[in-house]
Amino acid sequence: MTATTPTDPPAIGRDRQGDILLEARGITKRFGDILANDDVSIALRAGEIHALLGENGAGKSTLVKILYGALEPNGGTLHWQGREVTIASPAEARKLGIGMVFQHFSLFEALTVAENIALALPRGTAMRELSARIREVSRDYGLTLDPQAIVADLPVGIRQRIEIVRCLLQEPQLIIMDEPTSVLTPQEADQLFLTLERLTLEGCAILYISHRLEEVKRICHHATVMRHGKVISECDPARETAASLARMMVGSAVHDLKRGPRPDAGAVRLELRGLSAPADGPFSVAIDTVDLQVRGGEVVAIAGIAGNGQGELFDLVSGERLSSSGSVQIDGQAAGRSGITARRRAGAAFVPEERLGHGAVPGLRLSENIVLTRHSTGDGLVRGGFVDTDRAGELEKRIKNNFGVRMSHDDAEARALSGGNLQKFVIGRELDRQPGVLVVNQPTWGVDAGAAALIRQELIDLSRQGSAVLVISQDLDEIFEIADRIAVISRGHLSEAEPAETMTRERIGLLMGGMEDRQGGATHAA
Amino acid sequence: MRLELEKRAEHSAAMALLSPVIALALTLVSGAILFAALGQNPARALYVFFIDPLTASWSLQELVVKATPLILIGVGLAVCYLSNTWNIGGEGQFTAGALAGSILPILFAGFESPLTLPLMLLMGVAGGMAWAAIPAFLKVRFGTNEILTSLMLVYIAQLLLDWLVRGPWRDPAGFNFPESRMFTAAATLPALADGRMHVGAIFALIAVAALAVVLMKTRKGFEIRVLGQAPRAGRFAGFSQNRMVWFAFLLAGGLAGLAGISEVSGSINQLTPVISPGYGFTAIIVAFLGRLNPIGILFSGLLLALSYLGGEAAQVALGISDKTTRVFQGMLLFYVLACDTLILYRIRLGGPAATGKGA
């Protein structure tokens, strides 16, 4: 892969950079036989938002962990303000002035905002003083926070603010942000960008990790692109197009999706009527009278921010959990009282969000994982209670070839596959049945761009052959690429599905925030 | 310099099979060192412990008699552990089976017919199942931890046995000894050879063969493995976790109950306050040493039965404490677990100033 040359010469952007704050030179990190970082060099300057781009597995997280002291490099040096340093732990990183905001929050839901922040600070900070400082910092940066609020009551956007304020209270000079907008509505993201802008004006450096190329183009001053553990190129993202950035990340052009014209509305193949279920645990979301029809020939997408009931809705539609009221119909047959096996027999197929441990058993071989969802669907995999391993092997070869699943050796264990290849397998396993109804939760989550394009094309193709396809996704770009109609889920309630042509990002953002008036909206979870 | 355990990407199937063999070899080496430290000739001591019991017909039969309950309970426990159900109460289910199966020969001693034995065996199985049903019900209905409930039920079963043989079931013609009456010929499992070996051994072989087929070839076996390894994926496949808890407990309880009544009817021939040297607990080691695989359990059951015999032999011939048996069982389990860890992980030496590409 080293033969691919960057398409553009490195171009250093809009000269706003100050002094180099943190520099990594020739960083190498090895995990077993894999070089996760191969001679990686990067320089972060004061007052600059520096994007770190790359597909999953490109080595971004490894590099970030090394910069934050969570991993020890096998080779190379780190320089802080020109002086060579070793950063042996996150505590040392914080002492130097490096802060990090993680993608997954580390907050105690039962505690208040101030208590959560106090936990990260040295002992002996008086709570009253701390509350005052929180108010001050949050006002200065436009990150309104109530120190006395209980975290469990706060929406995700506010929780992220807590993490950011917690980081700011330590007065860092460099802030590392890992996919900060993945959980935000478009409006909340705009708010975040204003905060970042202000921080850079004060001379703070920001290392910004994101998949969202449009956003990187908009706010970042400089970008480093990684592929297969190496730095492939550096550029000024404002002078690139999203397509050229994607090309640098993937190493080849990502082909465009072919979407045939939407066929005339077919029969309703999946219908949810008044589907409701109470929350399953303290932090799960109640599903509140969901109505939806998906017709043969169309792709309907459900947008929404993580944790608004997507997983819970998926479980009710698949039959892993039965609803307390309402109905599910598959091709006109009532299926609301039957389990997942009966729904599969009725012609439906399901792909959950979590590949390992839900969609596939990590320690079982792929052929065995085919039996997992297809043992009772008339594929001849089970005869008289006995599993036909030869037949499973045939299906495994067919799916592997048809969907381009790559693995180190034949019929590997599911855990040995990369995320993208396993996702191709998990989706291919269901597509191979030619299901009349397909329900997919986060079809391309954590999948590289090449595999994602392939999967999206397959979903469109299935619908155009007359099947009803329901996609639950947090990725708005993906939704606009494949959906014919779009609905938005917010706190367990689903908005009415509207044609994609008339939906705008802004309107979706409002619906995500639950801005539309909702009937019976008092039943959302704590 | 520090040791790191690094997860391996994929696991060697050959090593998974070899691991118990390597563990056994390491146990023998450690045992030799142990004997040398005790002032014994290691070669002779190991011979007395592990080879001598295999040289006489009577002791070979004794080996089978001791291995029978270990294997019967062990294969049932293997199904439990494979499905992520932690039944620790094999000893209690063994006792409950022995009690239920003894109702006929003790309370209805006059009922002697070709049906007596089959009925006794059935009641033994039912008794073990009933005892195992208690933790299963508590877990499914109330989410109780089955490790605690099944373990506590062991002591209840043992005290119940103790009370019965000292009280209502005591032999009226037994000079006040805490024992039940002897079983009649019609209530005694037939012997297989001239010695103590009885038909129970055949039950164990049938159980091994049947469960080997179920686990490797059938959908039920697939369901057991899936629910054990990834419960969420099991639910996605349409398998019920609760039904699996019932299945595993009833199967293991039934087999332990069968082991209990076979031991009483085929070997002891009456109820006494103690009817087992801890078979139900040793069977846990048997199950893991045998890779939770029925064929493997056949061998590990024989091996642990040998460690019981060897301990007795060493006590007699060398004057070593019979606690050596426990030491050997403990070392064996230790080495098996250590070898298993190395199948899943590799050890890496990580230095604080490790070098770059040359490493």
PDB file of C-alpha atoms in Angstrom, chain A residues 153-354:
ATOM      1  CA  ASP A 153     -31.487  14.106  33.596  1.00  0.00           C
ATOM      2  CA  LEU A 154     -29.294  15.799  30.999  1.00  0.00           C
ATOM      3  CA  PRO A 155     -29.302  15.239  27.234  1.00  0.00           C
ATOM      4  CA  VAL A 156     -26.152  14.010  25.546  1.00  0.00           C
ATOM      5  CA  GLY A 157     -25.127  17.424  24.207  1.00  0.00           C
ATOM      6  CA  ILE A 158     -25.040  18.831  27.735  1.00  0.00           C
ATOM      7  CA  ARG A 159     -23.148  15.810  29.027  1.00  0.00           C
ATOM      8  CA  GLN A 160     -20.460  16.512  26.495  1.00  0.00           C
ATOM      9  CA  ARG A 161     -20.264  20.069  27.817  1.00  0.00           C
ATOM     10  CA  ILE A 162     -19.513  18.642  31.264  1.00  0.00           C
ATOM     11  CA  GLU A 163     -16.593  16.725  29.802  1.00  0.00           C
ATOM     12  CA  ILE A 164     -15.342  19.822  28.017  1.00  0.00           C
ATOM     13  CA  VAL A 165     -15.706  22.074  31.068  1.00  0.00           C
ATOM     14  CA  ARG A 166     -13.989  19.436  33.204  1.00  0.00           C
ATOM     15  CA  CYS A 167     -11.148  19.503  30.711  1.00  0.00           C
ATOM     16  CA  LEU A 168     -11.053  23.337  30.569  1.00  0.00           C
ATOM     17  CA  LEU A 169     -10.887  23.707  34.360  1.00  0.00           C
ATOM     18  CA  GLN A 170      -7.442  22.132  34.174  1.00  0.00           C
ATOM     19  CA  GLU A 171      -6.432  24.985  31.869  1.00  0.00           C
ATOM     20  CA  PRO A 172      -4.975  22.847  29.119  1.00  0.00           C
ATOM     21  CA  GLN A 173      -2.941  24.245  26.236  1.00  0.00           C
ATOM     22  CA  LEU A 174      -3.798  21.328  23.993  1.00  0.00           C
ATOM     23  CA  ILE A 175      -7.179  19.612  23.848  1.00  0.00           C
ATOM     24  CA  ILE A 176      -7.671  16.292  22.090  1.00  0.00           C
ATOM     25  CA  MET A 177     -11.244  15.641  20.952  1.00  0.00           C
ATOM     26  CA  ASP A 178     -12.294  12.210  19.710  1.00  0.00           C
ATOM     27  CA  GLU A 179     -15.321  12.323  17.378  1.00  0.00           C
ATOM     28  CA  PRO A 180     -16.977  15.067  19.406  1.00  0.00           C
ATOM     29  CA  THR A 181     -19.946  15.630  17.103  1.00  0.00           C
ATOM     30  CA  SER A 182     -20.955  11.998  16.657  1.00  0.00           C
ATOM     31  CA  VAL A 183     -23.543  12.361  19.413  1.00  0.00           C
ATOM     32  CA  LEU A 184     -24.709  15.907  18.692  1.00  0.00           C
ATOM     33  CA  THR A 185     -27.560  17.400  16.678  1.00  0.00           C
ATOM     34  CA  PRO A 186     -26.461  19.781  13.899  1.00  0.00           C
ATOM     35  CA  GLN A 187     -27.439  22.710  16.137  1.00  0.00           C
ATOM     36  CA  GLU A 188     -25.484  21.413  19.110  1.00  0.00           C
ATOM     37  CA  ALA A 189     -22.493  20.874  16.839  1.00  0.00           C
ATOM     38  CA  ASP A 190     -22.632  24.519  15.704  1.00  0.00           C
ATOM     39  CA  GLN A 191     -22.543  25.553  19.340  1.00  0.00           C
ATOM     40  CA  LEU A 192     -19.491  23.382  19.897  1.00  0.00           C
ATOM     41  CA  PHE A 193     -17.702  24.946  16.913  1.00  0.00           C
ATOM     42  CA  LEU A 194     -18.159  28.412  18.415  1.00  0.00           C
ATOM     43  CA  THR A 195     -16.528  27.194  21.624  1.00  0.00           C
ATOM     44  CA  LEU A 196     -13.626  25.708  19.706  1.00  0.00           C
ATOM     45  CA  GLU A 197     -13.162  28.940  17.770  1.00  0.00           C
ATOM     46  CA  ARG A 198     -12.943  30.890  21.000  1.00  0.00           C
ATOM     47  CA  LEU A 199     -10.432  28.474  22.466  1.00  0.00           C
ATOM     48  CA  THR A 200      -8.130  28.790  19.469  1.00  0.00           C
ATOM     49  CA  LEU A 201      -8.301  32.571  19.646  1.00  0.00           C
ATOM     50  CA  GLU A 202      -6.907  32.238  23.156  1.00  0.00           C
ATOM     51  CA  GLY A 203      -3.985  30.252  21.774  1.00  0.00           C
ATOM     52  CA  CYS A 204      -5.181  26.782  22.659  1.00  0.00           C
ATOM     53  CA  ALA A 205      -4.308  23.966  20.245  1.00  0.00           C
ATOM     54  CA  ILE A 206      -6.944  21.398  19.355  1.00  0.00           C
ATOM     55  CA  LEU A 207      -6.394  17.947  17.883  1.00  0.00           C
ATOM     56  CA  TYR A 208      -9.685  17.056  16.265  1.00  0.00           C
ATOM     57  CA  ILE A 209     -10.492  13.476  15.279  1.00  0.00           C
ATOM     58  CA  SER A 210     -13.496  13.045  13.031  1.00  0.00           C
ATOM     59  CA  HIS A 211     -14.961  11.038  10.178  1.00  0.00           C
ATOM     60  CA  ARG A 212     -17.119  13.930   9.079  1.00  0.00           C
ATOM     61  CA  LEU A 213     -15.263  15.531   6.235  1.00  0.00           C
ATOM     62  CA  GLU A 214     -17.610  18.470   5.704  1.00  0.00           C
ATOM     63  CA  GLU A 215     -17.146  19.467   9.302  1.00  0.00           C
ATOM     64  CA  VAL A 216     -13.374  19.112   9.084  1.00  0.00           C
ATOM     65  CA  LYS A 217     -13.353  21.329   5.995  1.00  0.00           C
ATOM     66  CA  ARG A 218     -15.368  23.897   7.851  1.00  0.00           C
ATOM     67  CA  ILE A 219     -13.495  24.288  11.120  1.00  0.00           C
ATOM     68  CA  CYS A 220     -10.009  22.788  10.837  1.00  0.00           C
ATOM     69  CA  HIS A 221      -6.933  24.736   9.823  1.00  0.00           C
ATOM     70  CA  HIS A 222      -4.720  21.814   9.075  1.00  0.00           C
ATOM     71  CA  ALA A 223      -5.190  18.097   8.536  1.00  0.00           C
ATOM     72  CA  THR A 224      -2.981  15.027   8.860  1.00  0.00           C
ATOM     73  CA  VAL A 225      -4.257  11.970   7.018  1.00  0.00           C
ATOM     74  CA  MET A 226      -3.272   8.487   8.175  1.00  0.00           C
ATOM     75  CA  ARG A 227      -3.627   5.185   6.392  1.00  0.00           C
ATOM     76  CA  HIS A 228      -2.367   1.749   7.523  1.00  0.00           C
ATOM     77  CA  GLY A 229      -0.424   3.249  10.429  1.00  0.00           C
ATOM     78  CA  LYS A 230       1.453   5.814   8.330  1.00  0.00           C
ATOM     79  CA  VAL A 231       1.023   9.507   7.718  1.00  0.00           C
ATOM     80  CA  ILE A 232      -0.078   9.660   4.083  1.00  0.00           C
ATOM     81  CA  SER A 233      -0.368  13.382   3.628  1.00  0.00           C
ATOM     82  CA  GLU A 234      -0.872  16.747   5.232  1.00  0.00           C
ATOM     83  CA  CYS A 235      -3.121  19.371   3.775  1.00  0.00           C
ATOM     84  CA  ASP A 236      -5.273  22.409   4.335  1.00  0.00           C
ATOM     85  CA  PRO A 237      -8.744  20.909   4.477  1.00  0.00           C
ATOM     86  CA  ALA A 238     -10.386  24.144   3.360  1.00  0.00           C
ATOM     87  CA  ARG A 239      -8.641  23.782   0.004  1.00  0.00           C
ATOM     88  CA  GLU A 240      -9.749  20.180  -0.454  1.00  0.00           C
ATOM     89  CA  THR A 241     -13.099  18.714  -1.358  1.00  0.00           C
ATOM     90  CA  ALA A 242     -14.770  16.059   0.749  1.00  0.00           C
ATOM     91  CA  ALA A 243     -14.139  13.653  -2.108  1.00  0.00           C
ATOM     92  CA  SER A 244     -10.415  14.392  -2.262  1.00  0.00           C
ATOM     93  CA  LEU A 245     -10.108  13.990   1.502  1.00  0.00           C
ATOM     94  CA  ALA A 246     -11.943  10.674   1.310  1.00  0.00           C
ATOM     95  CA  ARG A 247      -9.606   9.570  -1.474  1.00  0.00           C
ATOM     96  CA  MET A 248      -6.573  10.300   0.686  1.00  0.00           C
ATOM     97  CA  MET A 249      -8.078   8.335   3.568  1.00  0.00           C
ATOM     98  CA  VAL A 250      -9.094   5.302   1.534  1.00  0.00           C
ATOM     99  CA  GLY A 251      -6.271   5.323  -1.009  1.00  0.00           C
ATOM    100  CA  SER A 252      -8.642   4.984  -3.941  1.00  0.00           C
ATOM    101  CA  ALA A 253     -11.746   6.691  -5.180  1.00  0.00           C
ATOM    102  CA  VAL A 254     -14.904   5.784  -3.297  1.00  0.00           C
ATOM    103  CA  HIS A 255     -17.443   4.957  -5.950  1.00  0.00           C
ATOM    104  CA  ASP A 256     -20.740   6.755  -6.016  1.00  0.00           C
ATOM    105  CA  LEU A 257     -23.932   4.942  -5.188  1.00  0.00           C
ATOM    106  CA  LYS A 258     -26.254   4.062  -8.008  1.00  0.00           C
ATOM    107  CA  ARG A 259     -29.810   4.736  -7.019  1.00  0.00           C
ATOM    108  CA  GLY A 260     -32.322   3.759  -9.599  1.00  0.00           C
ATOM    109  CA  PRO A 261     -35.539   5.739  -9.740  1.00  0.00           C
ATOM    110  CA  ARG A 262     -37.815   4.982  -6.857  1.00  0.00           C
ATOM    111  CA  PRO A 263     -40.378   2.484  -8.087  1.00  0.00           C
ATOM    112  CA  ASP A 264     -44.070   3.147  -7.634  1.00  0.00           C
ATOM    113  CA  ALA A 265     -45.207   2.535  -4.118  1.00  0.00           C
ATOM    114  CA  GLY A 266     -45.529  -1.189  -3.564  1.00  0.00           C
ATOM    115  CA  ALA A 267     -47.598  -2.963  -0.941  1.00  0.00           C
ATOM    116  CA  VAL A 268     -46.883  -2.293   2.723  1.00  0.00           C
ATOM    117  CA  ARG A 269     -44.536  -5.081   3.802  1.00  0.00           C
ATOM    118  CA  LEU A 270     -43.652  -3.920   7.321  1.00  0.00           C
ATOM    119  CA  GLU A 271     -46.110  -2.071   9.498  1.00  0.00           C
ATOM    120  CA  LEU A 272     -45.698  -0.908  13.088  1.00  0.00           C
ATOM    121  CA  ARG A 273     -48.830   0.376  14.739  1.00  0.00           C
ATOM    122  CA  GLY A 274     -48.871   2.023  18.164  1.00  0.00           C
ATOM    123  CA  LEU A 275     -45.795   0.059  19.239  1.00  0.00           C
ATOM    124  CA  SER A 276     -44.946   0.769  22.894  1.00  0.00           C
ATOM    125  CA  ALA A 277     -42.787  -0.740  25.598  1.00  0.00           C
ATOM    126  CA  PRO A 278     -41.639   0.553  28.976  1.00  0.00           C
ATOM    127  CA  ALA A 279     -37.954   1.159  29.653  1.00  0.00           C
ATOM    128  CA  ASP A 280     -36.089  -2.083  30.297  1.00  0.00           C
ATOM    129  CA  GLY A 281     -33.720  -0.713  32.933  1.00  0.00           C
ATOM    130  CA  PRO A 282     -32.811   2.537  34.648  1.00  0.00           C
ATOM    131  CA  PHE A 283     -30.942   3.953  31.639  1.00  0.00           C
ATOM    132  CA  SER A 284     -32.855   2.426  28.782  1.00  0.00           C
ATOM    133  CA  VAL A 285     -35.471   4.328  26.818  1.00  0.00           C
ATOM    134  CA  ALA A 286     -39.210   3.669  26.713  1.00  0.00           C
ATOM    135  CA  ILE A 287     -40.704   3.268  23.235  1.00  0.00           C
ATOM    136  CA  ASP A 288     -43.742   5.454  22.854  1.00  0.00           C
ATOM    137  CA  THR A 289     -46.498   4.614  20.334  1.00  0.00           C
ATOM    138  CA  VAL A 290     -44.402   4.188  17.217  1.00  0.00           C
ATOM    139  CA  ASP A 291     -46.271   4.101  13.911  1.00  0.00           C
ATOM    140  CA  LEU A 292     -44.474   3.333  10.663  1.00  0.00           C
ATOM    141  CA  GLN A 293     -45.155   1.715   7.307  1.00  0.00           C
ATOM    142  CA  VAL A 294     -42.418   0.494   5.002  1.00  0.00           C
ATOM    143  CA  ARG A 295     -43.457  -0.435   1.483  1.00  0.00           C
ATOM    144  CA  GLY A 296     -41.857  -2.854  -0.899  1.00  0.00           C
ATOM    145  CA  GLY A 297     -39.326  -1.037  -3.115  1.00  0.00           C
ATOM    146  CA  GLU A 298     -38.324   1.689  -0.702  1.00  0.00           C
ATOM    147  CA  VAL A 299     -35.650   2.406   1.877  1.00  0.00           C
ATOM    148  CA  VAL A 300     -36.967   4.153   4.977  1.00  0.00           C
ATOM    149  CA  ALA A 301     -34.377   5.555   7.355  1.00  0.00           C
ATOM    150  CA  ILE A 302     -34.751   6.412  11.026  1.00  0.00           C
ATOM    151  CA  ALA A 303     -32.393   9.201  12.043  1.00  0.00           C
ATOM    152  CA  GLY A 304     -31.601  10.056  15.632  1.00  0.00           C
ATOM    153  CA  ILE A 305     -28.877  10.705  18.133  1.00  0.00           C
ATOM    154  CA  ALA A 306     -27.436   7.707  19.950  1.00  0.00           C
ATOM    155  CA  GLY A 307     -29.424   6.632  22.983  1.00  0.00           C
ATOM    156  CA  ASN A 308     -32.854   7.804  21.879  1.00  0.00           C
ATOM    157  CA  GLY A 309     -34.366   4.347  21.698  1.00  0.00           C
ATOM    158  CA  GLN A 310     -32.879   2.994  18.456  1.00  0.00           C
ATOM    159  CA  GLY A 311     -31.712  -0.262  20.024  1.00  0.00           C
ATOM    160  CA  GLU A 312     -34.950  -0.652  21.962  1.00  0.00           C
ATOM    161  CA  LEU A 313     -37.042  -0.100  18.824  1.00  0.00           C
ATOM    162  CA  PHE A 314     -34.896  -2.588  16.897  1.00  0.00           C
ATOM    163  CA  ASP A 315     -35.498  -5.230  19.591  1.00  0.00           C
ATOM    164  CA  LEU A 316     -39.267  -4.708  19.378  1.00  0.00           C
ATOM    165  CA  VAL A 317     -39.302  -4.926  15.579  1.00  0.00           C
ATOM    166  CA  SER A 318     -37.070  -8.007  15.512  1.00  0.00           C
ATOM    167  CA  GLY A 319     -39.024  -9.727  18.264  1.00  0.00           C
ATOM    168  CA  GLU A 320     -36.104 -10.150  20.636  1.00  0.00           C
ATOM    169  CA  ARG A 321     -38.389  -8.338  23.052  1.00  0.00           C
ATOM    170  CA  LEU A 322     -42.166  -8.253  22.835  1.00  0.00           C
ATOM    171  CA  SER A 323     -43.986  -4.936  22.983  1.00  0.00           C
ATOM    172  CA  SER A 324     -46.434  -4.178  25.773  1.00  0.00           C
ATOM    173  CA  SER A 325     -48.955  -2.793  23.300  1.00  0.00           C
ATOM    174  CA  GLY A 326     -49.309  -2.150  19.597  1.00  0.00           C
ATOM    175  CA  SER A 327     -48.764  -4.436  16.636  1.00  0.00           C
ATOM    176  CA  VAL A 328     -46.122  -5.509  14.142  1.00  0.00           C
ATOM    177  CA  GLN A 329     -47.214  -6.818  10.746  1.00  0.00           C
ATOM    178  CA  ILE A 330     -44.922  -8.512   8.274  1.00  0.00           C
ATOM    179  CA  ASP A 331     -46.447  -8.868   4.797  1.00  0.00           C
ATOM    180  CA  GLY A 332     -49.885  -8.453   6.333  1.00  0.00           C
ATOM    181  CA  GLN A 333     -49.375 -11.191   8.943  1.00  0.00           C
ATOM    182  CA  ALA A 334     -49.623 -10.214  12.587  1.00  0.00           C
ATOM    183  CA  ALA A 335     -46.224 -10.883  14.158  1.00  0.00           C
ATOM    184  CA  GLY A 336     -46.341  -8.739  17.288  1.00  0.00           C
ATOM    185  CA  ARG A 337     -46.817 -11.700  19.628  1.00  0.00           C
ATOM    186  CA  SER A 338     -44.292 -13.991  17.988  1.00  0.00           C
ATOM    187  CA  GLY A 339     -40.573 -14.204  18.615  1.00  0.00           C
ATOM    188  CA  ILE A 340     -37.686 -13.495  16.270  1.00  0.00           C
ATOM    189  CA  THR A 341     -37.631 -16.973  14.728  1.00  0.00           C
ATOM    190  CA  ALA A 342     -41.285 -16.736  13.636  1.00  0.00           C
ATOM    191  CA  ARG A 343     -40.670 -13.273  12.204  1.00  0.00           C
ATOM    192  CA  ARG A 344     -37.736 -14.603  10.215  1.00  0.00           C
ATOM    193  CA  ARG A 345     -39.926 -17.390   8.902  1.00  0.00           C
ATOM    194  CA  ALA A 346     -42.437 -14.751   7.818  1.00  0.00           C
ATOM    195  CA  GLY A 347     -39.736 -13.357   5.529  1.00  0.00           C
ATOM    196  CA  ALA A 348     -38.044 -10.710   7.666  1.00  0.00           C
ATOM    197  CA  ALA A 349     -34.312 -10.410   8.327  1.00  0.00           C
ATOM    198  CA  PHE A 350     -32.487  -8.367  10.938  1.00  0.00           C
ATOM    199  CA  VAL A 351     -29.003  -6.909  11.408  1.00  0.00           C
ATOM    200  CA  PRO A 352     -28.299  -5.435  14.857  1.00  0.00           C
ATOM    201  CA  GLU A 353     -25.923  -2.596  15.645  1.00  0.00           C
ATOM    202  CA  GLU A 354     -23.401  -4.646  17.608  1.00  0.00           C
TER     203      GLU A 354
END
